[in-house]
Structure formats: C-alpha cells, structure tokens
PDB file of C-alpha atoms in Angstrom:
ATOM      1  CA  MET S   1       0.000   0.000   0.000  1.00 83.00           C
ATOM      2  CA  THR S   2       2.899   2.325   0.719  1.00 82.00           C
ATOM      3  CA  ALA S   3       4.215   1.812  -2.804  1.00 82.00           C
ATOM      4  CA  ASP S   4       0.831   2.719  -4.322  1.00 86.00           C
ATOM      5  CA  ILE S   5       0.595   5.919  -2.250  1.00 88.00           C
ATOM      6  CA  PHE S   6       4.163   6.847  -3.192  1.00 86.00           C
ATOM      7  CA  ASP S   7       3.435   6.298  -6.891  1.00 84.00           C
ATOM      8  CA  ALA S   8       0.182   8.290  -6.686  1.00 88.00           C
ATOM      9  CA  ILE S   9       1.967  11.249  -5.109  1.00 87.00           C
ATOM     10  CA  ASN S  10       4.647  11.101  -7.802  1.00 83.00           C
ATOM     11  CA  GLN S  11       2.010  11.023 -10.570  1.00 83.00           C
ATOM     12  CA  ASN S  12       0.190  13.956  -8.979  1.00 85.00           C
ATOM     13  CA  THR S  13       3.442  15.928  -8.730  1.00 82.00           C
ATOM     14  CA  ARG S  14       4.252  15.200 -12.360  1.00 79.00           C
ATOM     15  CA  ALA S  15       0.743  16.075 -13.584  1.00 81.00           C
ATOM     16  CA  THR S  16       0.333  19.341 -11.660  1.00 81.00           C
ATOM     17  CA  GLY S  17       3.883  20.667 -11.918  1.00 79.00           C
ATOM     18  CA  ASN S  18       4.705  23.774 -13.921  1.00 77.00           C
ATOM     19  CA  TRP S  19       7.131  22.078 -16.297  1.00 74.00           C
ATOM     20  CA  GLY S  20       8.214  23.279 -19.698  1.00 77.00           C
ATOM     21  CA  LYS S  21       6.570  21.616 -22.676  1.00 77.00           C
ATOM     22  CA  GLY S  22       7.738  17.987 -22.700  1.00 74.00           C
ATOM     23  CA  LYS S  23      10.172  18.586 -19.831  1.00 78.00           C
ATOM     24  CA  ALA S  24       8.378  16.801 -16.979  1.00 76.00           C
ATOM     25  CA  PRO S  25      10.894  14.857 -14.889  1.00 77.00           C
ATOM     26  CA  LYS S  26      10.895  11.078 -14.765  1.00 78.00           C
ATOM     27  CA  LEU S  27      10.140  10.183 -11.144  1.00 78.00           C
ATOM     28  CA  PRO S  28      11.258   6.767  -9.862  1.00 77.00           C
ATOM     29  CA  ALA S  29       8.685   4.183  -8.800  1.00 75.00           C
ATOM     30  CA  TRP S  30       8.754   2.586  -5.366  1.00 76.00           C
ATOM     31  CA  PRO S  31      10.707  -0.691  -5.450  1.00 78.00           C
ATOM     32  CA  ARG S  32       8.391  -3.695  -5.259  1.00 78.00           C
ATOM     33  CA  PRO S  33       9.402  -7.211  -4.233  1.00 77.00           C
ATOM     34  CA  LYS S  34       9.497  -9.882  -6.899  1.00 81.00           C
ATOM     35  CA  PRO S  35       8.184 -13.409  -6.257  1.00 80.00           C
ATOM     36  CA  SER S  36      10.824 -16.089  -6.106  1.00 80.00           C
ATOM     37  CA  LYS S  37      10.681 -18.825  -8.725  1.00 79.00           C
ATOM     38  CA  LYS S  38      11.448 -21.561  -6.198  1.00 71.00           C
ATOM     39  CA  ALA S  39       8.426 -20.794  -4.004  1.00 54.00           C
ATOM     40  CA  SER S  40       5.973 -20.806  -6.921  1.00 51.00           C
ATOM     41  CA  THR S  41       7.093 -24.152  -8.373  1.00 50.00           C
ATOM     42  CA  THR S  42       7.146 -26.118  -5.104  1.00 51.00           C
ATOM     43  CA  SER S  43       3.522 -25.443  -4.212  1.00 54.00           C
ATOM     44  CA  GLY S  44       2.199 -27.226  -7.312  1.00 57.00           C
ATOM     45  CA  PRO S  45      -1.182 -26.703  -8.919  1.00 65.00           C
ATOM     46  CA  LYS S  46      -3.987 -25.832  -6.556  1.00 68.00           C
ATOM     47  CA  LYS S  47      -7.251 -27.715  -6.801  1.00 71.00           C
ATOM     48  CA  ALA S  48     -10.464 -25.758  -6.708  1.00 76.00           C
ATOM     49  CA  GLY S  49     -12.968 -26.785  -4.067  1.00 84.00           C
ATOM     50  CA  LYS S  50     -16.598 -27.629  -4.621  1.00 87.00           C
ATOM     51  CA  ARG S  51     -18.615 -24.679  -5.823  1.00 89.00           C
ATOM     52  CA  VAL S  52     -21.065 -23.362  -3.263  1.00 89.00           C
ATOM     53  CA  SER S  53     -24.080 -21.273  -4.177  1.00 93.00           C
ATOM     54  CA  VAL S  54     -25.167 -18.186  -2.300  1.00 94.00           C
ATOM     55  CA  ALA S  55     -28.314 -20.014  -1.200  1.00 92.00           C
ATOM     56  CA  GLU S  56     -26.216 -22.785   0.397  1.00 91.00           C
ATOM     57  CA  ILE S  57     -24.074 -20.246   2.241  1.00 90.00           C
ATOM     58  CA  TYR S  58     -27.212 -18.488   3.491  1.00 91.00           C
ATOM     59  CA  LYS S  59     -28.629 -21.787   4.742  1.00 90.00           C
ATOM     60  CA  LYS S  60     -25.425 -22.490   6.688  1.00 89.00           C
ATOM     61  CA  PHE S  61     -25.512 -19.113   8.423  1.00 90.00           C
ATOM     62  CA  THR S  62     -29.214 -19.109   9.202  1.00 90.00           C
ATOM     63  CA  ALA S  63     -29.593 -22.749  10.314  1.00 81.00           C
ATOM     64  CA  ARG S  64     -30.802 -23.208  13.880  1.00 76.00           C
ATOM     65  CA  ARG S  65     -28.784 -25.457  16.108  1.00 66.00           C
TER      66      ARG S  65
END
C-alpha cells in the first residue's frame, strides 16, 4: 500500500507541476518485491474446491442449532 501511495503522489506531482513543454521529470517508482521462482514451483497446482451457491451459504448461516 505504501508503494501505491508513493506512486500516486509522484504522478500527482508530475501532472500538476509547472514544467516546460515535454520537460516533466521522470520520477522513480517505489521498489516492489518480486516473487521467487522456487516458491511458486514447489507449491504445485492448486485444486479448486466444490462450488457453493449463495443459497447454500445463506442456509449455513441461518440454520438453527
């Protein structure tokens, strides 16, 4: 979230600045972490669970016990 706020402030500064025509400075983006390749390959494919309808969810929450 910090990176998004930082980037938004930079874009606002660039858009509202009083720069010469075509002379707006290039502002650096916040560094973001990159996912490691090892972690993504060891987890394997994920199986999707059984689909549940909204009506079934409602029944679970409103059932008397």
